Coordinates of C-alpha atoms in Angstrom, one line a residue:
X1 CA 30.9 113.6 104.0
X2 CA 30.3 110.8 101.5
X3 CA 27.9 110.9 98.8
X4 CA 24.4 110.5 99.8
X5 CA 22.2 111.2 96.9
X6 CA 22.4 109.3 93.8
X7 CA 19.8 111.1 91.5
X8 CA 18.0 114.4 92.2
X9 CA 14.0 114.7 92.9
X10 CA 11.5 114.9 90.6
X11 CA 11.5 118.7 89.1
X12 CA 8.4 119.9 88.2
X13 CA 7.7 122.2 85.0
X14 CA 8.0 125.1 87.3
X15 CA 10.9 123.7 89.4
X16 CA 12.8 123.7 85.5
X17 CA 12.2 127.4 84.9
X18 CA 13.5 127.9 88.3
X19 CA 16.7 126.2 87.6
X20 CA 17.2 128.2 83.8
X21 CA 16.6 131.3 85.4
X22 CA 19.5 130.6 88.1
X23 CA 21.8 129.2 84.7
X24 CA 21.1 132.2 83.1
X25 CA 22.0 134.9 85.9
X26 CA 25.4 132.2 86.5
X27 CA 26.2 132.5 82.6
X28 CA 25.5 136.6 82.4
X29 CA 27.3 137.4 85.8
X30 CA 30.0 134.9 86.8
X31 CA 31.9 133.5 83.8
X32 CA 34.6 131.9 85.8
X33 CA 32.2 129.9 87.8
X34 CA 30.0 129.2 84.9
X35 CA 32.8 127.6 82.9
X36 CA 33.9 125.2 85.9
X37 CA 30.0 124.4 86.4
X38 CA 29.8 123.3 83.1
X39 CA 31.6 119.9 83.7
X40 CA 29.2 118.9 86.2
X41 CA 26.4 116.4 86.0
X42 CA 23.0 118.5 85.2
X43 CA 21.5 117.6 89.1
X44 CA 25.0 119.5 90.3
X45 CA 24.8 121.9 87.9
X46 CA 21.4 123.4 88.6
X47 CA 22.5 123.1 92.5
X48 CA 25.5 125.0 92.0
X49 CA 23.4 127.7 89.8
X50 CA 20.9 128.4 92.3
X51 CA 23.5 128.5 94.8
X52 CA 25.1 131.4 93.1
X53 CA 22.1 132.8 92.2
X54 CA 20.8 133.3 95.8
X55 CA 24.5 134.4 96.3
X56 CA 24.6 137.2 94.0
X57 CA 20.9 138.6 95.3
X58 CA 22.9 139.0 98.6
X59 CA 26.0 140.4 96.8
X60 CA 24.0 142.5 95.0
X61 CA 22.4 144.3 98.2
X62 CA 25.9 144.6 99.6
X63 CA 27.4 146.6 96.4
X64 CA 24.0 148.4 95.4
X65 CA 23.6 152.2 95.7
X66 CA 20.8 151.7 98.6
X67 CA 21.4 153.9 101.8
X68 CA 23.1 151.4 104.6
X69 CA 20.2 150.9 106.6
X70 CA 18.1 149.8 103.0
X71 CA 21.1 147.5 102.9
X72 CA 20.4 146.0 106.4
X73 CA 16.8 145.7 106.2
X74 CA 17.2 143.8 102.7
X75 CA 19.7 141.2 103.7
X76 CA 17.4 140.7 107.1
X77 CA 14.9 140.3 104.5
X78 CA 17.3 137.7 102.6
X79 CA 17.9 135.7 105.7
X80 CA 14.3 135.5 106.4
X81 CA 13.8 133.8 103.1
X82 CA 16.7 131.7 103.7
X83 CA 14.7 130.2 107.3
X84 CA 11.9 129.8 104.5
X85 CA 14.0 127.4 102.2
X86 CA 15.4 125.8 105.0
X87 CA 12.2 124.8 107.1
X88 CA 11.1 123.6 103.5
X89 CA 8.0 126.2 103.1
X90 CA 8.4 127.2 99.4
X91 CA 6.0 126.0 96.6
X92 CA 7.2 125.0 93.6
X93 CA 4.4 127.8 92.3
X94 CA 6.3 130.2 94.4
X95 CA 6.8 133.9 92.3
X96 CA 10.9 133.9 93.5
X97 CA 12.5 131.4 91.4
X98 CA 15.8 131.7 93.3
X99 CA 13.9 130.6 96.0
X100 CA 12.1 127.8 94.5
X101 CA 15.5 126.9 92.6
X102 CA 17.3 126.5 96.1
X103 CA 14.5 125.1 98.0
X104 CA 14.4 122.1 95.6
X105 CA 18.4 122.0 95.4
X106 CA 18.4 121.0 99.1
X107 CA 16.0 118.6 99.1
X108 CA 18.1 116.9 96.7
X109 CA 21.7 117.4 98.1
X110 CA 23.2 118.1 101.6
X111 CA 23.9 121.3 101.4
X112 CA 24.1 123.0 104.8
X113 CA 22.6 125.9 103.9
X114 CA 24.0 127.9 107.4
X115 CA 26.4 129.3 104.7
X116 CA 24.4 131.6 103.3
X117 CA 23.6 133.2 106.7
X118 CA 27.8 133.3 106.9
X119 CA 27.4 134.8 103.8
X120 CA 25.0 137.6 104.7
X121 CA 27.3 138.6 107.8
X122 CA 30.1 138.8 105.6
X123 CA 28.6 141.6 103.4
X124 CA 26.5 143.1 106.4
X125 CA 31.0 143.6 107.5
X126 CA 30.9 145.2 104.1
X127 CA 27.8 147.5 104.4
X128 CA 29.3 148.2 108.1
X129 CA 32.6 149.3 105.7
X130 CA 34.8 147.4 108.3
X131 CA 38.0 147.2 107.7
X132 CA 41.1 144.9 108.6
X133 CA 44.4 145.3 111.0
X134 CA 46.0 141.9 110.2
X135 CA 45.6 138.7 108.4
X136 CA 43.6 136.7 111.3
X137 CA 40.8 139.6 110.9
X138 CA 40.6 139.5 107.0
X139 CA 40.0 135.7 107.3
X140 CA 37.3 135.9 109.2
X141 CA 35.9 137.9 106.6
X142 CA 36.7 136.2 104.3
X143 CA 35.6 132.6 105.3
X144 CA 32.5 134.2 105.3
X145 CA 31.9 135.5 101.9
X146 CA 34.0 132.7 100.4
X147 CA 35.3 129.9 102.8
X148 CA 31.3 129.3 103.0
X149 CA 30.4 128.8 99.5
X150 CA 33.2 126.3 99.5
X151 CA 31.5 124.3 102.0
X152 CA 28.1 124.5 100.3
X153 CA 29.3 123.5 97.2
X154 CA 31.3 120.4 99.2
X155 CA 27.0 119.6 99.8
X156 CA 26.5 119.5 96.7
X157 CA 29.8 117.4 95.3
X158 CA 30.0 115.0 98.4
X159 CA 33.3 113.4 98.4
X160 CA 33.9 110.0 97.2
X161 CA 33.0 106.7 99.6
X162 CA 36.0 105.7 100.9
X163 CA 38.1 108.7 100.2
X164 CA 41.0 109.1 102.9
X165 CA 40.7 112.1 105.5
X166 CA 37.3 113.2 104.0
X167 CA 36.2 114.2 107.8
X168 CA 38.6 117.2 106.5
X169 CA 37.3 117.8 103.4
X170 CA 35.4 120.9 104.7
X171 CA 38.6 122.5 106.2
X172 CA 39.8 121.9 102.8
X173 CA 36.8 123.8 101.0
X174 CA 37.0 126.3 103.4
X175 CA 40.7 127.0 102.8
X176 CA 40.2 127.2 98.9
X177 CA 37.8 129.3 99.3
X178 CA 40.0 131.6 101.3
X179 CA 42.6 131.2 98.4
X180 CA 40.2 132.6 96.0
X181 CA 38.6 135.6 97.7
X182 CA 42.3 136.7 98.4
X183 CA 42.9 136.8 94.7
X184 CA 39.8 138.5 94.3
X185 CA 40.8 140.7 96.4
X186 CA 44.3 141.5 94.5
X187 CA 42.7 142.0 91.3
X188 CA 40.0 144.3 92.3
X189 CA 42.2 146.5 95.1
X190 CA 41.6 149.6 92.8
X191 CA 38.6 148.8 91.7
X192 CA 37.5 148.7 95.6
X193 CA 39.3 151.7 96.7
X194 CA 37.4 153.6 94.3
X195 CA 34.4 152.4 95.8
X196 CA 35.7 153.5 99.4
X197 CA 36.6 149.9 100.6
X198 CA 40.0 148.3 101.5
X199 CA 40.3 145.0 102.3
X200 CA 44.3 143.9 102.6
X201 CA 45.2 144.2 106.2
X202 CA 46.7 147.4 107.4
X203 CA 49.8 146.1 108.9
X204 CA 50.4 144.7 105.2
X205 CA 49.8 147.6 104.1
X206 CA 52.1 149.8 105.9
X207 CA 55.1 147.4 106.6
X208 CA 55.2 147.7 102.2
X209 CA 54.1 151.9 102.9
X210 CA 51.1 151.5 100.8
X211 CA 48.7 152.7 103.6
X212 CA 47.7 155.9 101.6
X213 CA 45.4 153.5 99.5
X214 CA 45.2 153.0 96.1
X215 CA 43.2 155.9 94.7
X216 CA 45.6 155.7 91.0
X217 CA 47.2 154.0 88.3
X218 CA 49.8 154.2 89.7
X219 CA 51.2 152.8 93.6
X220 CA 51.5 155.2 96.6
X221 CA 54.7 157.7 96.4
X222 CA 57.6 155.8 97.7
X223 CA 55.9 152.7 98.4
X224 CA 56.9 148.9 97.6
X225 CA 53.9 147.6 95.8
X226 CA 55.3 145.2 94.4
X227 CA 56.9 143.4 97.3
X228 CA 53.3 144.0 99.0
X229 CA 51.5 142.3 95.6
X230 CA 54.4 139.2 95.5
X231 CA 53.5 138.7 99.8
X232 CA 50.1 138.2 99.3
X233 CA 50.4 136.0 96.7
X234 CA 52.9 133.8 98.4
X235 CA 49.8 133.7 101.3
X236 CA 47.2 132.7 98.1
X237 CA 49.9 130.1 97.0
X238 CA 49.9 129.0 100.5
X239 CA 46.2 128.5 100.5
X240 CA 45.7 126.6 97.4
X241 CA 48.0 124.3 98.0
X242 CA 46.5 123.3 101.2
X243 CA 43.0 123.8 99.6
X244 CA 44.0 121.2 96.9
X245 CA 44.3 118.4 99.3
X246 CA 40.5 118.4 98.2
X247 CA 40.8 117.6 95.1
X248 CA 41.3 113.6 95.4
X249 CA 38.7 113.4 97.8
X250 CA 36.2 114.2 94.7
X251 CA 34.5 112.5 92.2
X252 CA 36.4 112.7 88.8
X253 CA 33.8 115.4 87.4
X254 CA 33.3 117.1 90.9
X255 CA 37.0 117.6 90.8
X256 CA 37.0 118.9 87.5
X257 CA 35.1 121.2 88.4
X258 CA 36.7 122.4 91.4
X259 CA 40.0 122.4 89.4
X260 CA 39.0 124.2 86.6
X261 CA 37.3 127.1 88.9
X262 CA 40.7 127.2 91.1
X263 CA 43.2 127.2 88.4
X264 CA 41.6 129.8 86.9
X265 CA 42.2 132.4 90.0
X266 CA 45.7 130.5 90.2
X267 CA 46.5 131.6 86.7
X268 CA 45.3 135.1 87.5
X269 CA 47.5 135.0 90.3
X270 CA 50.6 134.0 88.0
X271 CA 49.3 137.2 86.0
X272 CA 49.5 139.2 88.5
X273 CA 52.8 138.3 90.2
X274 CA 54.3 139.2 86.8
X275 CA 53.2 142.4 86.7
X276 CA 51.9 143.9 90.1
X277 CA 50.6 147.2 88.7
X278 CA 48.5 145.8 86.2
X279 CA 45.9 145.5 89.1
X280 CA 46.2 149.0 89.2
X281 CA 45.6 149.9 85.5
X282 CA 42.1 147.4 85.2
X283 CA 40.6 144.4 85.9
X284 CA 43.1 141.4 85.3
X285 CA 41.7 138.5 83.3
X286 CA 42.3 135.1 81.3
X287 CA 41.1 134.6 77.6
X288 CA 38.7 131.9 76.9
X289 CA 41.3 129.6 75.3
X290 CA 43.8 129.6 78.3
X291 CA 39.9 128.8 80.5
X292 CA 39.5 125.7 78.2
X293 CA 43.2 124.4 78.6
X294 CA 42.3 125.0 82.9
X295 CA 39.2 122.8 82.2
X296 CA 41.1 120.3 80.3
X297 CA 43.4 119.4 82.8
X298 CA 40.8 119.6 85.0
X299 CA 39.0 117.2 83.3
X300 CA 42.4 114.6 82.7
X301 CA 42.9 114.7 86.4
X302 CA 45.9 116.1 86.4
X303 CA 45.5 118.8 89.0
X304 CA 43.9 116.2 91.7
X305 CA 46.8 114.1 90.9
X306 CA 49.2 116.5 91.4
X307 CA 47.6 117.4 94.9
X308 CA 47.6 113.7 96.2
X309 CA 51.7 114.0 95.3
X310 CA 51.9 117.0 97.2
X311 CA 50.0 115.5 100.3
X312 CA 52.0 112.7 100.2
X313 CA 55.1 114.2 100.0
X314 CA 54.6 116.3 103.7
X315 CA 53.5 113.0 105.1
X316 CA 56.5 111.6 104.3

């Protein structure tokens, strides 16, 4: 994928307030992706906000207090206004402005917009309340609520003309995402069990006896949290380091961004790896000074450099 578009579309007046009404829901709901957004040319930026915007609507459904079949009926409603953006049927005039946001968003970038309909199966698994025996099941799941948004944000970044093994540069997104949503998935394990769902797989779970859940502060009776935590962080290490082969693929602000946004959940993962439990006690975070150092070196280059070592390296 090489960049295609070199300046977005005219916006009309109404187009705007479309796009500040997705920037606003970004900055109020999703402060991690808001602060990697924020290195990206305006064009990208408004892309990537109504992306999320139309994101969270579906997340929203998922994790609402609807009865299950309210749930189905709203993200079949969702999809249906996703054929609507896609076949290029909403007017700037149009009363949804997360519609009228993302309809102009991909006229002006590539963004294959198939995603979003991954995206709706992945939380339709979630209003389903499926659960997960192994690994090979979880990423299924997970590629859809997360793998996805990593390719449609590749649609909006592009990668650079020229760049070596772009045809990959999907697979790369894809497995970034993965490497996110799995340290999602660590920091909010209690936080989901109190809302009835469990996402690590069960073999996981019971080869470290944690299969009783985590209903406390504290781990199961007997069980070997920790060595479960420090496995599936080893996995997420695993993942981002492949998922970083993106990086030099990039533009310099692209990959800023993308930098900034990943080594955020890798520094949460650090967190985490030091102290297991703390998952258990509330919501690991980072403080907004240790977020600007992330977007620094995001910004210097420094983590795509360090990726196109790495590659390097194993081809060696």
């Amino acid at each position: 994928m090489i960049r295609t578009v070199e300046s977005e579309p005219h916006a009309s007046p109404p187009v705007l307030a479309a796009y500040s009404y997705c920037e606003a829901v970004t900055g109020r709901q999703a402060r991690n992706f808001a602060y990697g957004i924020r290195l990206l040319p305006t064009p990208q930026r408004r892309a990537m906000s109504a992306l999320y915007a139309f994101s969270r609507r579906v997340d929203d459904i998922g994790d609402g207090a609807l009865d299950d079949d309210v749930k189905v009926a709203r993200l079949e409603e969702t999809r249906a206004l996703l054929t609507r953006i896609r076949e290029d049927e909403v007017a700037d005039d149009d009363t949804d402005p997360v519609a009228v946001a993302l309809s102009h968003a991909a006229g002006a970038f590539p963004i294959p917009l198939g995603g979003l309909d991954e995206l709706i199966d992945g939380v339709l698994m979630d209003v389903r309340g499926e659960t997960y025996e192994t690994w090979d099941d979880l990423k299924v799941y997970c590629r859809c609520v997360a793998g996805a948004i990593g390719r449609l944000s590749l649609g909006v970044f592009g990668t650079e003309p020229g760049a070596r093994g772009a045809d990959r540069a999907p697979e790369y997104a894809d497995t970034l995402g993965l490497a996110l949503q799995l340290t999602n998935i660590l920091r909010d394990v209690r936080e989901d069990a109190e809302g009835g769902r469990t996402y690590l797989p069960a073999d996981d779970l019971a080869k470290f006896g944690c299969s009783a859940g985590f209903s406390g502060r504290r781990p199961p009776e007997g069980s070997d949290f920790a060595g479960l935590v420090h496995f599936e962080v080893r996995r997420a290490r695993a993942l981002f380091a492949e998922g970083y082969r993106l990086l030099p693929m990039l533009d310099r602000r692209s990959g800023a961004c993308v930098a900034a946004m990943a080594g955020i959940y890798r520094r949460l993962l650090d967190r985490i790896e030091r102290d297991p439990e703390a998952v258990l006690r509330g919501r690991v975070s980072l403080p907004g000074r240790e977020k600007a150092y992330v977007a620094v070196r995001g910004l210097s280059g420094l983590d795509a450099r360090h990726a196109t070592r790495r590659t390097v390296r194993r081809r060696v």
